[in-house]
Amino acid sequence: MTKEQIKEFTLRTTNSNHSGLILVLFDVVNVYISDSINAYDSDDKEQYIKNIRLAKKSHNELISCINPKDELGRKVLSVFRFIYGKLVSSEVKRRPDDLDRCRAMLDNLRVGFEKLHSLDDEEPVMKNAHQVYAGLTYGKGTLSESTLGDTYNRGFMV
């Protein structure tokens, strides 16, 4: 994962509600799986294993977001467990056998969660985060991000 992707995920995390955080997790897992496939193609076994392990950790967070008491949640959970099994298998076998298939399955599930997110009007989870605005500045084709607001004192006042 690149530093730019980390900054993007951090920004999305600070401005997201619960359903938005699930979409962030989907994207993080997808990036780690893609990075592991790229590492395998470039014959970097150490990076491949590292990215698979990070994908597994992120995918576990995604699994923990699902309610197993709901019937639909149990069905989604069974798909997530299948994908987790493929991640474990890819780590043990040291080759990305079904990782493209797992990415496609995650992309299909993400469409449903995007629809749920569009219906969700909940406030962002993080209350004291800076709001970030992006726009073009005087620089030629550059994009700058700046924070606005009175939330600079986010700690306790004594």
PDB file of C-alpha atoms in Angstrom:
ATOM      1  CA  MET A   1       0.000   0.000   0.000  1.00  0.00           C
ATOM      2  CA  THR A   2       1.401   3.369  -0.979  1.00  0.00           C
ATOM      3  CA  LYS A   3       1.599   6.395   1.290  1.00  0.00           C
ATOM      4  CA  GLU A   4      -1.013   8.146  -0.843  1.00  0.00           C
ATOM      5  CA  GLN A   5      -3.422   5.253  -0.378  1.00  0.00           C
ATOM      6  CA  ILE A   6      -2.810   5.322   3.379  1.00  0.00           C
ATOM      7  CA  LYS A   7      -3.593   9.059   3.456  1.00  0.00           C
ATOM      8  CA  GLU A   8      -6.735   8.492   1.396  1.00  0.00           C
ATOM      9  CA  PHE A   9      -7.959   5.702   3.679  1.00  0.00           C
ATOM     10  CA  THR A  10      -7.174   7.810   6.745  1.00  0.00           C
ATOM     11  CA  LEU A  11      -9.156  10.722   5.349  1.00  0.00           C
ATOM     12  CA  ARG A  12     -12.080   8.478   4.432  1.00  0.00           C
ATOM     13  CA  THR A  13     -11.989   6.880   7.887  1.00  0.00           C
ATOM     14  CA  THR A  14     -12.175  10.200   9.727  1.00  0.00           C
ATOM     15  CA  ASN A  15     -15.147  11.366   7.653  1.00  0.00           C
ATOM     16  CA  SER A  16     -17.147   8.115   7.489  1.00  0.00           C
ATOM     17  CA  ASN A  17     -20.095   6.739   9.381  1.00  0.00           C
ATOM     18  CA  HIS A  18     -20.417   3.046  10.233  1.00  0.00           C
ATOM     19  CA  SER A  19     -21.450   1.929   6.748  1.00  0.00           C
ATOM     20  CA  GLY A  20     -18.710   4.082   5.220  1.00  0.00           C
ATOM     21  CA  LEU A  21     -16.126   2.397   7.427  1.00  0.00           C
ATOM     22  CA  ILE A  22     -17.215  -0.970   6.050  1.00  0.00           C
ATOM     23  CA  LEU A  23     -16.598   0.334   2.521  1.00  0.00           C
ATOM     24  CA  VAL A  24     -13.142   1.506   3.598  1.00  0.00           C
ATOM     25  CA  LEU A  25     -12.413  -2.000   4.894  1.00  0.00           C
ATOM     26  CA  PHE A  26     -13.529  -3.505   1.585  1.00  0.00           C
ATOM     27  CA  ASP A  27     -11.102  -1.230  -0.238  1.00  0.00           C
ATOM     28  CA  VAL A  28      -8.236  -1.919   2.170  1.00  0.00           C
ATOM     29  CA  VAL A  29      -8.639  -5.691   1.755  1.00  0.00           C
ATOM     30  CA  ASN A  30      -8.786  -5.256  -2.011  1.00  0.00           C
ATOM     31  CA  VAL A  31      -5.573  -3.204  -2.043  1.00  0.00           C
ATOM     32  CA  TYR A  32      -3.714  -5.748   0.099  1.00  0.00           C
ATOM     33  CA  ILE A  33      -4.839  -8.620  -2.120  1.00  0.00           C
ATOM     34  CA  SER A  34      -3.753  -6.694  -5.228  1.00  0.00           C
ATOM     35  CA  ASP A  35      -0.416  -5.875  -3.616  1.00  0.00           C
ATOM     36  CA  SER A  36       0.134  -9.516  -2.718  1.00  0.00           C
ATOM     37  CA  ILE A  37      -0.578 -10.618  -6.303  1.00  0.00           C
ATOM     38  CA  ASN A  38       1.844  -7.984  -7.599  1.00  0.00           C
ATOM     39  CA  ALA A  39       4.491  -9.098  -5.102  1.00  0.00           C
ATOM     40  CA  TYR A  40       4.057 -12.709  -6.189  1.00  0.00           C
ATOM     41  CA  ASP A  41       4.384 -11.707  -9.862  1.00  0.00           C
ATOM     42  CA  SER A  42       7.608  -9.831  -9.087  1.00  0.00           C
ATOM     43  CA  ASP A  43       8.902 -12.879  -7.144  1.00  0.00           C
ATOM     44  CA  ASP A  44       9.032 -11.049  -3.802  1.00  0.00           C
ATOM     45  CA  LYS A  45       7.914 -13.835  -1.449  1.00  0.00           C
ATOM     46  CA  GLU A  46       8.478 -11.850   1.730  1.00  0.00           C
ATOM     47  CA  GLN A  47       6.277  -8.963   0.568  1.00  0.00           C
ATOM     48  CA  TYR A  48       3.704 -11.465  -0.705  1.00  0.00           C
ATOM     49  CA  ILE A  49       3.364 -13.066   2.738  1.00  0.00           C
ATOM     50  CA  LYS A  50       3.300  -9.672   4.460  1.00  0.00           C
ATOM     51  CA  ASN A  51       0.453  -8.441   2.240  1.00  0.00           C
ATOM     52  CA  ILE A  52      -1.521 -11.673   2.639  1.00  0.00           C
ATOM     53  CA  ARG A  53      -1.260 -11.355   6.427  1.00  0.00           C
ATOM     54  CA  LEU A  54      -2.371  -7.726   6.303  1.00  0.00           C
ATOM     55  CA  ALA A  55      -5.276  -8.730   4.044  1.00  0.00           C
ATOM     56  CA  LYS A  56      -6.261 -11.407   6.575  1.00  0.00           C
ATOM     57  CA  LYS A  57      -6.187  -8.908   9.447  1.00  0.00           C
ATOM     58  CA  SER A  58      -8.258  -6.383   7.525  1.00  0.00           C
ATOM     59  CA  HIS A  59     -10.657  -9.096   6.407  1.00  0.00           C
ATOM     60  CA  ASN A  60     -11.122 -10.184  10.039  1.00  0.00           C
ATOM     61  CA  GLU A  61     -12.199  -6.619  10.828  1.00  0.00           C
ATOM     62  CA  LEU A  62     -14.679  -6.842   7.969  1.00  0.00           C
ATOM     63  CA  ILE A  63     -16.021 -10.143   9.327  1.00  0.00           C
ATOM     64  CA  SER A  64     -16.490  -8.597  12.772  1.00  0.00           C
ATOM     65  CA  CYS A  65     -18.807  -5.956  11.262  1.00  0.00           C
ATOM     66  CA  ILE A  66     -21.404  -8.540  10.212  1.00  0.00           C
ATOM     67  CA  ASN A  67     -24.304  -9.452  12.492  1.00  0.00           C
ATOM     68  CA  PRO A  68     -24.447 -13.271  12.682  1.00  0.00           C
ATOM     69  CA  LYS A  69     -27.937 -13.194  14.217  1.00  0.00           C
ATOM     70  CA  ASP A  70     -29.496 -11.933  10.986  1.00  0.00           C
ATOM     71  CA  GLU A  71     -30.238 -14.449   8.217  1.00  0.00           C
ATOM     72  CA  LEU A  72     -28.743 -12.252   5.496  1.00  0.00           C
ATOM     73  CA  GLY A  73     -25.775 -11.559   7.758  1.00  0.00           C
ATOM     74  CA  ARG A  74     -25.127 -15.293   8.098  1.00  0.00           C
ATOM     75  CA  LYS A  75     -25.107 -15.668   4.300  1.00  0.00           C
ATOM     76  CA  VAL A  76     -22.663 -12.789   3.875  1.00  0.00           C
ATOM     77  CA  LEU A  77     -20.605 -14.191   6.731  1.00  0.00           C
ATOM     78  CA  SER A  78     -20.326 -17.561   4.982  1.00  0.00           C
ATOM     79  CA  VAL A  79     -18.961 -15.819   1.862  1.00  0.00           C
ATOM     80  CA  PHE A  80     -16.515 -13.858   4.017  1.00  0.00           C
ATOM     81  CA  ARG A  81     -15.356 -17.068   5.694  1.00  0.00           C
ATOM     82  CA  PHE A  82     -14.836 -18.691   2.297  1.00  0.00           C
ATOM     83  CA  ILE A  83     -12.676 -15.741   1.241  1.00  0.00           C
ATOM     84  CA  TYR A  84     -10.744 -15.919   4.509  1.00  0.00           C
ATOM     85  CA  GLY A  85     -10.099 -19.613   3.881  1.00  0.00           C
ATOM     86  CA  LYS A  86      -8.692 -18.772   0.455  1.00  0.00           C
ATOM     87  CA  LEU A  87      -6.424 -16.142   2.022  1.00  0.00           C
ATOM     88  CA  VAL A  88      -5.129 -18.706   4.520  1.00  0.00           C
ATOM     89  CA  SER A  89      -4.649 -21.241   1.730  1.00  0.00           C
ATOM     90  CA  SER A  90      -2.730 -18.699  -0.333  1.00  0.00           C
ATOM     91  CA  GLU A  91      -0.469 -17.974   2.609  1.00  0.00           C
ATOM     92  CA  VAL A  92       0.221 -21.642   3.329  1.00  0.00           C
ATOM     93  CA  LYS A  93       0.742 -22.661  -0.309  1.00  0.00           C
ATOM     94  CA  ARG A  94       2.764 -19.499  -1.012  1.00  0.00           C
ATOM     95  CA  ARG A  95       0.880 -18.829  -4.269  1.00  0.00           C
ATOM     96  CA  PRO A  96      -2.215 -16.751  -5.114  1.00  0.00           C
ATOM     97  CA  ASP A  97      -4.454 -19.528  -6.454  1.00  0.00           C
ATOM     98  CA  ASP A  98      -7.915 -18.000  -6.042  1.00  0.00           C
ATOM     99  CA  LEU A  99      -7.125 -14.427  -5.006  1.00  0.00           C
ATOM    100  CA  ASP A 100      -8.531 -12.942  -8.229  1.00  0.00           C
ATOM    101  CA  ARG A 101     -11.764 -14.806  -7.557  1.00  0.00           C
ATOM    102  CA  CYS A 102     -11.805 -13.501  -3.978  1.00  0.00           C
ATOM    103  CA  ARG A 103     -11.339  -9.931  -5.208  1.00  0.00           C
ATOM    104  CA  ALA A 104     -14.249 -10.372  -7.621  1.00  0.00           C
ATOM    105  CA  MET A 105     -16.434 -11.735  -4.811  1.00  0.00           C
ATOM    106  CA  LEU A 106     -15.522  -8.790  -2.578  1.00  0.00           C
ATOM    107  CA  ASP A 107     -16.291  -6.362  -5.409  1.00  0.00           C
ATOM    108  CA  ASN A 108     -19.730  -7.946  -5.874  1.00  0.00           C
ATOM    109  CA  LEU A 109     -20.480  -7.729  -2.156  1.00  0.00           C
ATOM    110  CA  ARG A 110     -19.225  -4.152  -2.052  1.00  0.00           C
ATOM    111  CA  VAL A 111     -21.945  -3.107  -4.507  1.00  0.00           C
ATOM    112  CA  GLY A 112     -24.591  -4.135  -1.983  1.00  0.00           C
ATOM    113  CA  PHE A 113     -22.849  -2.315   0.838  1.00  0.00           C
ATOM    114  CA  GLU A 114     -22.576   0.811  -1.343  1.00  0.00           C
ATOM    115  CA  LYS A 115     -26.349   0.732  -1.745  1.00  0.00           C
ATOM    116  CA  LEU A 116     -26.768   0.448   2.032  1.00  0.00           C
ATOM    117  CA  HIS A 117     -24.333   3.315   2.515  1.00  0.00           C
ATOM    118  CA  SER A 118     -26.317   5.520   0.144  1.00  0.00           C
ATOM    119  CA  LEU A 119     -29.389   4.951   2.342  1.00  0.00           C
ATOM    120  CA  ASP A 120     -27.494   5.656   5.574  1.00  0.00           C
ATOM    121  CA  ASP A 121     -27.786   9.229   6.851  1.00  0.00           C
ATOM    122  CA  GLU A 122     -25.846   8.681  10.068  1.00  0.00           C
ATOM    123  CA  GLU A 123     -23.279  11.233  11.241  1.00  0.00           C
ATOM    124  CA  PRO A 124     -19.548  10.441  10.969  1.00  0.00           C
ATOM    125  CA  VAL A 125     -18.231   8.197  13.718  1.00  0.00           C
ATOM    126  CA  MET A 126     -15.337  10.505  14.606  1.00  0.00           C
ATOM    127  CA  LYS A 127     -16.742  13.695  16.090  1.00  0.00           C
ATOM    128  CA  ASN A 128     -13.556  15.696  16.752  1.00  0.00           C
ATOM    129  CA  ALA A 129     -11.856  15.127  13.395  1.00  0.00           C
ATOM    130  CA  HIS A 130     -10.819  18.036  11.219  1.00  0.00           C
ATOM    131  CA  GLN A 131     -12.910  18.593   8.141  1.00  0.00           C
ATOM    132  CA  VAL A 132     -10.750  18.452   5.030  1.00  0.00           C
ATOM    133  CA  TYR A 133     -11.528  20.404   1.905  1.00  0.00           C
ATOM    134  CA  ALA A 134      -9.715  19.805  -1.347  1.00  0.00           C
ATOM    135  CA  GLY A 135      -9.505  22.145  -4.279  1.00  0.00           C
ATOM    136  CA  LEU A 136      -7.278  23.510  -6.971  1.00  0.00           C
ATOM    137  CA  THR A 137      -4.872  26.208  -5.885  1.00  0.00           C
ATOM    138  CA  TYR A 138      -2.724  28.655  -7.796  1.00  0.00           C
ATOM    139  CA  GLY A 139      -0.196  25.925  -8.545  1.00  0.00           C
ATOM    140  CA  LYS A 140      -0.405  24.548 -12.032  1.00  0.00           C
ATOM    141  CA  GLY A 141      -2.604  21.458 -11.789  1.00  0.00           C
ATOM    142  CA  THR A 142      -1.782  20.781  -8.140  1.00  0.00           C
ATOM    143  CA  LEU A 143      -4.308  19.739  -5.537  1.00  0.00           C
ATOM    144  CA  SER A 144      -3.970  20.936  -1.987  1.00  0.00           C
ATOM    145  CA  GLU A 145      -5.922  19.857   1.053  1.00  0.00           C
ATOM    146  CA  SER A 146      -6.551  22.126   3.979  1.00  0.00           C
ATOM    147  CA  THR A 147      -8.408  21.837   7.245  1.00  0.00           C
ATOM    148  CA  LEU A 148     -10.982  24.361   8.343  1.00  0.00           C
ATOM    149  CA  GLY A 149     -12.939  24.885  11.499  1.00  0.00           C
ATOM    150  CA  ASP A 150     -12.501  25.550  15.173  1.00  0.00           C
ATOM    151  CA  THR A 151     -11.584  21.979  16.074  1.00  0.00           C
ATOM    152  CA  TYR A 152      -7.880  22.605  16.656  1.00  0.00           C
ATOM    153  CA  ASN A 153      -8.190  22.076  20.421  1.00  0.00           C
ATOM    154  CA  ARG A 154      -9.393  18.531  20.405  1.00  0.00           C
ATOM    155  CA  GLY A 155      -8.051  17.572  23.819  1.00  0.00           C
ATOM    156  CA  PHE A 156      -9.264  18.342  27.308  1.00  0.00           C
ATOM    157  CA  MET A 157      -9.420  21.918  28.484  1.00  0.00           C
ATOM    158  CA  VAL A 158      -8.100  22.473  32.016  1.00  0.00           C
TER     159      VAL A 158
END
